[in-house]
Short mmCIF file of C-alpha atoms in Angstrom, two decimals:
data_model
loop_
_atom_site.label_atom_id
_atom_site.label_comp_id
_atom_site.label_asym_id
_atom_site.label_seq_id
_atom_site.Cartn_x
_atom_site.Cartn_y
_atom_site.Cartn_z
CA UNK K 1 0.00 0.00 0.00
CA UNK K 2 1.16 4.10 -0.95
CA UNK K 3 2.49 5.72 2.09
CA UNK K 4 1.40 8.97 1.23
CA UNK K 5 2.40 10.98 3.81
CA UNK K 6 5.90 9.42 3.71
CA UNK K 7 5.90 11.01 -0.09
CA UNK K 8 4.12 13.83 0.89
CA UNK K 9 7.31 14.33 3.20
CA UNK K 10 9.19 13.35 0.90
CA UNK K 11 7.93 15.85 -1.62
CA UNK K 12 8.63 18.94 0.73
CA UNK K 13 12.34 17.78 1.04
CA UNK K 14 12.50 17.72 -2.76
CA UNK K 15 10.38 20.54 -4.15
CA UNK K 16 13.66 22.90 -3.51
CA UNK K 17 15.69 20.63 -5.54
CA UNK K 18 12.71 19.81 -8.12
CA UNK K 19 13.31 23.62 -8.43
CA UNK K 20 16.46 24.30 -9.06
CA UNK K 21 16.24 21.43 -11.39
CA UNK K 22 13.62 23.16 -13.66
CA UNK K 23 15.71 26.44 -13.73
CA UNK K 24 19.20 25.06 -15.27
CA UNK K 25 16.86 22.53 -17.52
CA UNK K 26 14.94 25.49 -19.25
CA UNK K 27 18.35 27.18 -18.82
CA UNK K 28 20.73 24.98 -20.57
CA UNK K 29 17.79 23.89 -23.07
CA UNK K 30 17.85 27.48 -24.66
CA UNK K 31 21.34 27.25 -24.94
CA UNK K 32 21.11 24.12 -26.59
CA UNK K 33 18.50 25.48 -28.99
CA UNK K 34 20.81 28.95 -29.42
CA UNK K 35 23.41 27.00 -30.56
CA UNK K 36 20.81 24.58 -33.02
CA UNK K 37 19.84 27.72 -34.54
CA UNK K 38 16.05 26.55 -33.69
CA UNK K 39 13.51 28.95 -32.29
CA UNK K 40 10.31 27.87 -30.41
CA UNK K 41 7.26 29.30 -31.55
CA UNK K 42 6.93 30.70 -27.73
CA UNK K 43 8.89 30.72 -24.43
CA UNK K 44 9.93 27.41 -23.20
CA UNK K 45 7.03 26.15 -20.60
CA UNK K 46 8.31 24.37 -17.11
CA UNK K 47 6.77 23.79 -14.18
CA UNK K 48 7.20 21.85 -10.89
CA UNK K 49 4.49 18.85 -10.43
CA UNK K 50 2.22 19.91 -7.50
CA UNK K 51 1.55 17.39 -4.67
CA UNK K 52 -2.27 17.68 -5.13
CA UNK K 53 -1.77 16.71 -8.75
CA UNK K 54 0.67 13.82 -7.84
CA UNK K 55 -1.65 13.06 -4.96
CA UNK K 56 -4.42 12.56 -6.93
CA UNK K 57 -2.99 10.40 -9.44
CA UNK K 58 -1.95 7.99 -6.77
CA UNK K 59 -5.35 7.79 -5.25
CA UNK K 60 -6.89 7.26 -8.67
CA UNK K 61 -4.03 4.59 -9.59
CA UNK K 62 -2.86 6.22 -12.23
CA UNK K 63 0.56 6.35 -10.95
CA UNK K 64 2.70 3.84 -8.79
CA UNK K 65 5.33 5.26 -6.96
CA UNK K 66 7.68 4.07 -3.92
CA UNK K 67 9.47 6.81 -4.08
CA UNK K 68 8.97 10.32 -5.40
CA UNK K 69 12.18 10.23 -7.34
CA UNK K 70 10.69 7.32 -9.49
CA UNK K 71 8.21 10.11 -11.47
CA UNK K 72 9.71 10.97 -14.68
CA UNK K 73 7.76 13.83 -14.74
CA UNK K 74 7.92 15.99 -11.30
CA UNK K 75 9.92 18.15 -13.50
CA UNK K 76 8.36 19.12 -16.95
CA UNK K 77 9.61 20.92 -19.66
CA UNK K 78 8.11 21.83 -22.67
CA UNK K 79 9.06 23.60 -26.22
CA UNK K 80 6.94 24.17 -29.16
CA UNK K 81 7.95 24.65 -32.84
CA UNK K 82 6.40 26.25 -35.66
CA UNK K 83 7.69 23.70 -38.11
CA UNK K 84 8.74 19.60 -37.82
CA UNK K 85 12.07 20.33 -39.15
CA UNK K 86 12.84 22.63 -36.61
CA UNK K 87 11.41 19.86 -33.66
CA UNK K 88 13.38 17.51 -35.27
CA UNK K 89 16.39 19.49 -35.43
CA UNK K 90 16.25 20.13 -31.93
CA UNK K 91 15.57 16.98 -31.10
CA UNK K 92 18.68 15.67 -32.89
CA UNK K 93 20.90 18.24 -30.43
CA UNK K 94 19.35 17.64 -27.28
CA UNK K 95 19.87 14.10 -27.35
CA UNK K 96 23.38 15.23 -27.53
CA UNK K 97 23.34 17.66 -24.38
CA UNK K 98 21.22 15.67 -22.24
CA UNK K 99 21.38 12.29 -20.53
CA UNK K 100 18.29 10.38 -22.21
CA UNK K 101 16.59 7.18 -20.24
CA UNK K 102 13.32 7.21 -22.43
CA UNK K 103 11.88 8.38 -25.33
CA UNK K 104 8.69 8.20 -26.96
CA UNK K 105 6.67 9.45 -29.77
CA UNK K 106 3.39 9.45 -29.06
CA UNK K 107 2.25 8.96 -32.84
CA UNK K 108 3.30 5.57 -32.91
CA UNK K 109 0.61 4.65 -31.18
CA UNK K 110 -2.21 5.97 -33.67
CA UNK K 111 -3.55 3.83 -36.08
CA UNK K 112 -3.58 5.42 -39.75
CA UNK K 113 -7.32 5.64 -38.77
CA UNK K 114 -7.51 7.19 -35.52
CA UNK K 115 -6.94 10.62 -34.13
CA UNK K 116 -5.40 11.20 -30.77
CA UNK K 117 -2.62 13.49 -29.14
CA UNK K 118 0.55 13.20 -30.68
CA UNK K 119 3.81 14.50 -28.84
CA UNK K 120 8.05 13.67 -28.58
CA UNK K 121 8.25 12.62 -24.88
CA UNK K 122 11.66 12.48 -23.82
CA UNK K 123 12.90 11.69 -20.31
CA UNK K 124 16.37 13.16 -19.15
CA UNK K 125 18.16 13.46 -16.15
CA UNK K 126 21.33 15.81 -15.71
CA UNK K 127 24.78 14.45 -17.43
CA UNK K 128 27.53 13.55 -14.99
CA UNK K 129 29.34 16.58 -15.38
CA UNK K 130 26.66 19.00 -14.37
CA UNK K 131 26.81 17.24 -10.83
CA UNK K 132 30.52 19.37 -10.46
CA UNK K 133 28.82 22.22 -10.27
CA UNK K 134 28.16 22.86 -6.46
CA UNK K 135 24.45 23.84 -6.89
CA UNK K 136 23.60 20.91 -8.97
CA UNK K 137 25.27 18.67 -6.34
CA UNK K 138 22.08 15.98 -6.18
CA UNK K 139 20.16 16.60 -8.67
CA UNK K 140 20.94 13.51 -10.80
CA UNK K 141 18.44 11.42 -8.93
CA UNK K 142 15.22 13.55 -10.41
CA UNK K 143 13.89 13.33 -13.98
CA UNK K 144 12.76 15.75 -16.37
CA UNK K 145 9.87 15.10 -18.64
CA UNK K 146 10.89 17.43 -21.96
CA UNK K 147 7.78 17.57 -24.41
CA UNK K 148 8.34 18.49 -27.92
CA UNK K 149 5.80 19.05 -30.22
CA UNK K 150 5.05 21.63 -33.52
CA UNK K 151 2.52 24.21 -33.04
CA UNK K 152 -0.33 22.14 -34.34
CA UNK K 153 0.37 19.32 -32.27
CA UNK K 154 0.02 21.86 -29.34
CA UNK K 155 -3.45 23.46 -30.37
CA UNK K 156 -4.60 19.53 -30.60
CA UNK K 157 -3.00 18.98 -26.78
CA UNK K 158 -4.53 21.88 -25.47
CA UNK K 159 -7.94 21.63 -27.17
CA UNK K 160 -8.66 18.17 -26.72
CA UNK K 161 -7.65 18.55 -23.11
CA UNK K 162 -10.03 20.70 -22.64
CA UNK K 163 -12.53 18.90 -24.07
CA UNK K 164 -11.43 15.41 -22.52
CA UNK K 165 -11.40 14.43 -26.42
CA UNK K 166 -7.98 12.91 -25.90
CA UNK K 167 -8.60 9.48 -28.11
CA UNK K 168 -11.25 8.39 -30.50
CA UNK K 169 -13.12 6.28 -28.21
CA UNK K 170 -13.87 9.64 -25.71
CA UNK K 171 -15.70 11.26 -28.95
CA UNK K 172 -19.55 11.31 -28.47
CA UNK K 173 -20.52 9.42 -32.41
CA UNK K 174 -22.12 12.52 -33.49
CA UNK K 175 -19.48 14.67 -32.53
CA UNK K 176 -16.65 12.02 -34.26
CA UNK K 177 -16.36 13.38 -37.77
CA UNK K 178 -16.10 16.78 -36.89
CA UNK K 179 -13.58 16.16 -34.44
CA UNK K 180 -11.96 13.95 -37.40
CA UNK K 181 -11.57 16.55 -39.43
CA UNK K 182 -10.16 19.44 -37.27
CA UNK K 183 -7.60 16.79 -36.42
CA UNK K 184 -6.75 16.29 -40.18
CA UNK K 185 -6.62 20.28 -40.74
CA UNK K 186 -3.96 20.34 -38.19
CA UNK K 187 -1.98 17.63 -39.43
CA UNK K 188 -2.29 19.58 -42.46
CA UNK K 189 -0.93 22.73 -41.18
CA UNK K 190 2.42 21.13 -40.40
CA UNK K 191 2.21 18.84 -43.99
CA UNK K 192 1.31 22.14 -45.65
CA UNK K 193 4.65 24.15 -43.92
CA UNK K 194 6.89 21.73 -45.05
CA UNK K 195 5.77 21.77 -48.45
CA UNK K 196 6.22 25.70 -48.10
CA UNK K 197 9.86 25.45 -46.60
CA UNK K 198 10.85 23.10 -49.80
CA UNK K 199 9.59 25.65 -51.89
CA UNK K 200 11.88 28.19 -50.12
CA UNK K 201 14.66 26.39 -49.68
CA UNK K 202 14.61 25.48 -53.47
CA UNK K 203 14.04 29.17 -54.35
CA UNK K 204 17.25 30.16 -52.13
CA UNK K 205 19.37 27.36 -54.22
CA UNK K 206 18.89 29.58 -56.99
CA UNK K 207 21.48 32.15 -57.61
CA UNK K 208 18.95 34.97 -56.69
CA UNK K 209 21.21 37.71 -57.65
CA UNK K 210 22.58 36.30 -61.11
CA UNK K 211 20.10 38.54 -62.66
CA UNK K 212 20.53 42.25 -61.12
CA UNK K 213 16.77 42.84 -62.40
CA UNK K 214 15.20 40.27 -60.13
CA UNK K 215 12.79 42.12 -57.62
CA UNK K 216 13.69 42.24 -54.06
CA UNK K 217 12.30 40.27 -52.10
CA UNK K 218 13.34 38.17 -48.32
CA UNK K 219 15.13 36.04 -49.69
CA UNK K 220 16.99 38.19 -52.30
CA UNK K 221 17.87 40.57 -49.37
CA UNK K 222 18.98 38.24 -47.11
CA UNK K 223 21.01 36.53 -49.82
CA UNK K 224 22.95 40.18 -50.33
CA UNK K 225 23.29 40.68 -47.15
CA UNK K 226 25.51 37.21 -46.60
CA UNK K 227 27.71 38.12 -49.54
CA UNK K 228 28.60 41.67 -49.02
CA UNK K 229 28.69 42.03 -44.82
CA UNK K 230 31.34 40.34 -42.88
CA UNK K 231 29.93 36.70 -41.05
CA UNK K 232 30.77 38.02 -37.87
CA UNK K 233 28.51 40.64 -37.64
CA UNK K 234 25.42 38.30 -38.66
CA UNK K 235 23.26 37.29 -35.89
CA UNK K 236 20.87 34.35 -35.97
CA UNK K 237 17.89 36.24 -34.80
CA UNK K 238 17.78 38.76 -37.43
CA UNK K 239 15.98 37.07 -40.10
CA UNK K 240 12.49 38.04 -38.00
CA UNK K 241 13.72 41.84 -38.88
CA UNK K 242 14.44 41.11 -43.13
CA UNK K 243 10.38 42.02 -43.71
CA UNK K 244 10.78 45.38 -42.10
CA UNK K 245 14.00 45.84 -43.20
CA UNK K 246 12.92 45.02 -46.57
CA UNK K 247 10.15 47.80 -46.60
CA UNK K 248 12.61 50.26 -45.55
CA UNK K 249 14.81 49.44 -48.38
CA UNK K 250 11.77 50.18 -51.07
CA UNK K 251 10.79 52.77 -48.93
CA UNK K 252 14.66 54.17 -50.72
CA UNK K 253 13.46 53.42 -54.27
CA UNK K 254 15.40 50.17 -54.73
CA UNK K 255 13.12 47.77 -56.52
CA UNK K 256 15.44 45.33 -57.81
CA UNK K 257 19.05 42.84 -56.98
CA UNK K 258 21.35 45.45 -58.74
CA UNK K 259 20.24 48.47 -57.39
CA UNK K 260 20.42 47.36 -53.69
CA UNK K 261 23.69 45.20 -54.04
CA UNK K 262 24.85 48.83 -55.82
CA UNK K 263 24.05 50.83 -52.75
CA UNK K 264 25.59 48.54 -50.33
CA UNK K 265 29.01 47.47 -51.92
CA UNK K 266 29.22 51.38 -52.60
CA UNK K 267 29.16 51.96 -49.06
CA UNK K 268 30.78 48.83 -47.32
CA UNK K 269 33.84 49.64 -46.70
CA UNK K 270 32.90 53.00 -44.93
CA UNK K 271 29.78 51.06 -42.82
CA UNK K 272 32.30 48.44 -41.64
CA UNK K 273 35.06 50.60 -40.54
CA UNK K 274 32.92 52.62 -38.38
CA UNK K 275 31.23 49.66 -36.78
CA UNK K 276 34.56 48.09 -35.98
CA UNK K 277 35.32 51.58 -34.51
CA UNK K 278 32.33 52.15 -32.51
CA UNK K 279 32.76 48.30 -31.23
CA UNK K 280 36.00 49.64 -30.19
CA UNK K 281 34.29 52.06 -27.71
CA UNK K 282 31.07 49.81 -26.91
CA UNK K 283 33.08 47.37 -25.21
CA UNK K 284 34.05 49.38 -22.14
CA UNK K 285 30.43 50.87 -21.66
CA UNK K 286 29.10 49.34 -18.32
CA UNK K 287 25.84 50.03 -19.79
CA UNK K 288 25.36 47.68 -22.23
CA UNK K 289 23.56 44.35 -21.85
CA UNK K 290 26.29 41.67 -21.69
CA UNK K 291 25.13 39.96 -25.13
CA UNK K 292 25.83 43.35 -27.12
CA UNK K 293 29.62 43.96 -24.66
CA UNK K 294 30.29 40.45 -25.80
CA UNK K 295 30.08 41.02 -29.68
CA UNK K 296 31.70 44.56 -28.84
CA UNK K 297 34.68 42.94 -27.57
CA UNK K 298 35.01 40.60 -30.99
CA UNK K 299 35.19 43.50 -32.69
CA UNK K 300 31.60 43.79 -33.94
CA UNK K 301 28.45 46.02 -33.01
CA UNK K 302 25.62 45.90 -35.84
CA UNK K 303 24.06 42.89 -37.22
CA UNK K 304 23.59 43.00 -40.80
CA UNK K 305 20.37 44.42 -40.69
CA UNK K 306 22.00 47.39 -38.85
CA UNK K 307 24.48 47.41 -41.26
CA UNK K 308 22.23 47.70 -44.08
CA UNK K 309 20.42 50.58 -42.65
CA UNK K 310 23.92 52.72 -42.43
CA UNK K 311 24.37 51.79 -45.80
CA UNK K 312 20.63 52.85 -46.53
CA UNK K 313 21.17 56.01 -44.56
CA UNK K 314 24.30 57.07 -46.23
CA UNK K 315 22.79 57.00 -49.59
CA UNK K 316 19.66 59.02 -48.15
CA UNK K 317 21.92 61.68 -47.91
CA UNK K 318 23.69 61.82 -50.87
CA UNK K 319 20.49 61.50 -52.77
CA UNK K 320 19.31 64.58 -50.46
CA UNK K 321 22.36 66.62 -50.85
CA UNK K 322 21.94 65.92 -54.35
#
């Protein structure tokens, strides 16, 4: 028979831990995703299982335990993605930071026929080497649930939650081809994306400034900016500025490949010596955030959306002083 007060003691000795735990997970998971490149579609969701919840899942028998260390999911993490490719790149690179004891894809378990929550389940605990760190010291004991699912996936979680619709079976018969069918519009969505992303990514293996009368668009931008601008000043979060930025370079005149990669090889060499300089004097500011004193003290400031807009500004002023 469950001792629950000897977990529910057992709970309060490791609820500090639990917590501490969910901080360096959701900590070390960004980083992880930083250096993937990947974005979630939100802000990575954690929380600390609360001893009601556990509590009730023991009385209902939905959950053995002897010991409160045994639940893989005390501590849960989740991130969402906008696209698979991005869940499954990120998937790829946290099996490579992380200590994985289980992992499950909820999917498998659908028939081709069925509906029913679909989800990357992946159970961690800490790597060895974390456990040198003094505040970490213990922590390898407790796991961490990590969810990873696409935006779609989510708004099927969430909804059917909500509705207790969680498998076929729990769908009243006249509600079951309805349901059916908003669960085949979001499995859609992320079929439809991908198809979308090919599309792109066989656009961008074009040369898409071969011909200097090709309009400007995203791609084209982003494309010049790679080739003119120095790597080091590109940052991986900038391509969620290249639509403004784009409108800002029509908003100049510039309509097409030529005229744009014109205005910014004219101006390079100027644009990057005075960001070098200026990085020069950024890096002793006290100021500054420590991302932007970091990329001072390589030797860069702008990103090369800032560098564009120099570039842009100069030539507003020559074309004003005529």
């Amino acid at each position: 028979m469950v001792d629950l007060e000897k977990l529910s003691d057992e709970y309060r000795e490791l609820s500090s831990a639990a917590e501490a735990l969910r901080l360096e997970v959701v900590r070390q998971l960004q980083m992880v995703l930083d250096s993937a490149e990947v974005s979630p579609g939100f802000p990575i969701q954690s929380r600390v299982k609360s001893w009601p919840s556990i509590s009730a899942k023991i009385e209902s028998g939905t959950v053995k335990l002897k010991r409160l260390s045994e639940l893989r999911d005390l501590v849960g993490v989740r991130a969402v993605f906008l696209y698979k490719r991005d869940l499954a790149r990120a998937r790829t690179y946290i099996k490579g930071a992380f200590s994985v004891e289980k992992e499950i894809d909820t999917s498998d378990r659908l028939q081709t026929s069925t509906l029913g929550y679909q989800s990357i389940h992946l159970v961690l605990r800490i790597p060895d080497s974390w456990t040198d760190v003094p505040s970490l010291t213990g922590l390898a004991r407790l796991q961490v649930e990590l969810q990873l699912r696409t935006m779609a996936q989510h708004i099927w979680a969430e909804a059917s939650r909500r509705l207790q619709y969680k498998a076929s079976e729990g769908v009243p018969q006249h509600l079951q081809r309805d349901i059916n069918r908003v669960s085949a519009v979001l499995e859609l969505v992320d079929l439809e994306f991908e198809r979308v992303l090919a599309g792109r990514d066989a656009h961008r293996s074009k040369d898409l400034v071969a011909d200097p009368r090709r309009p400007i668009d995203v791609d084209v931008l982003e494309t010049l900016q790679q080739a003119i601008w120095p790597e080091e000043n590109r940052s991986s979060s900038e391509t969620e500025m290249l639509a403004v930025l784009l409108q800002e370079v029509r908003a100049e005149g510039i309509r097409t490949a030529g005229e744009l990669k014109a205005v910014l090889e004219m101006h390079r060499d100027r644009v990057v010596a005075e960001d070098r300089e200026y990085a020069g004097e950024v890096a002793g500011y006290r100021e500054v955030d420590a991302d932007t004193r970091a990329r001072a003290r390589r030797g860069v400031y702008l990103t090369h959306a800032g560098l564009t807009r120099s570039a842009l500004n100069l030539y507003d002023n020559e074309a004003s002083n005529g």
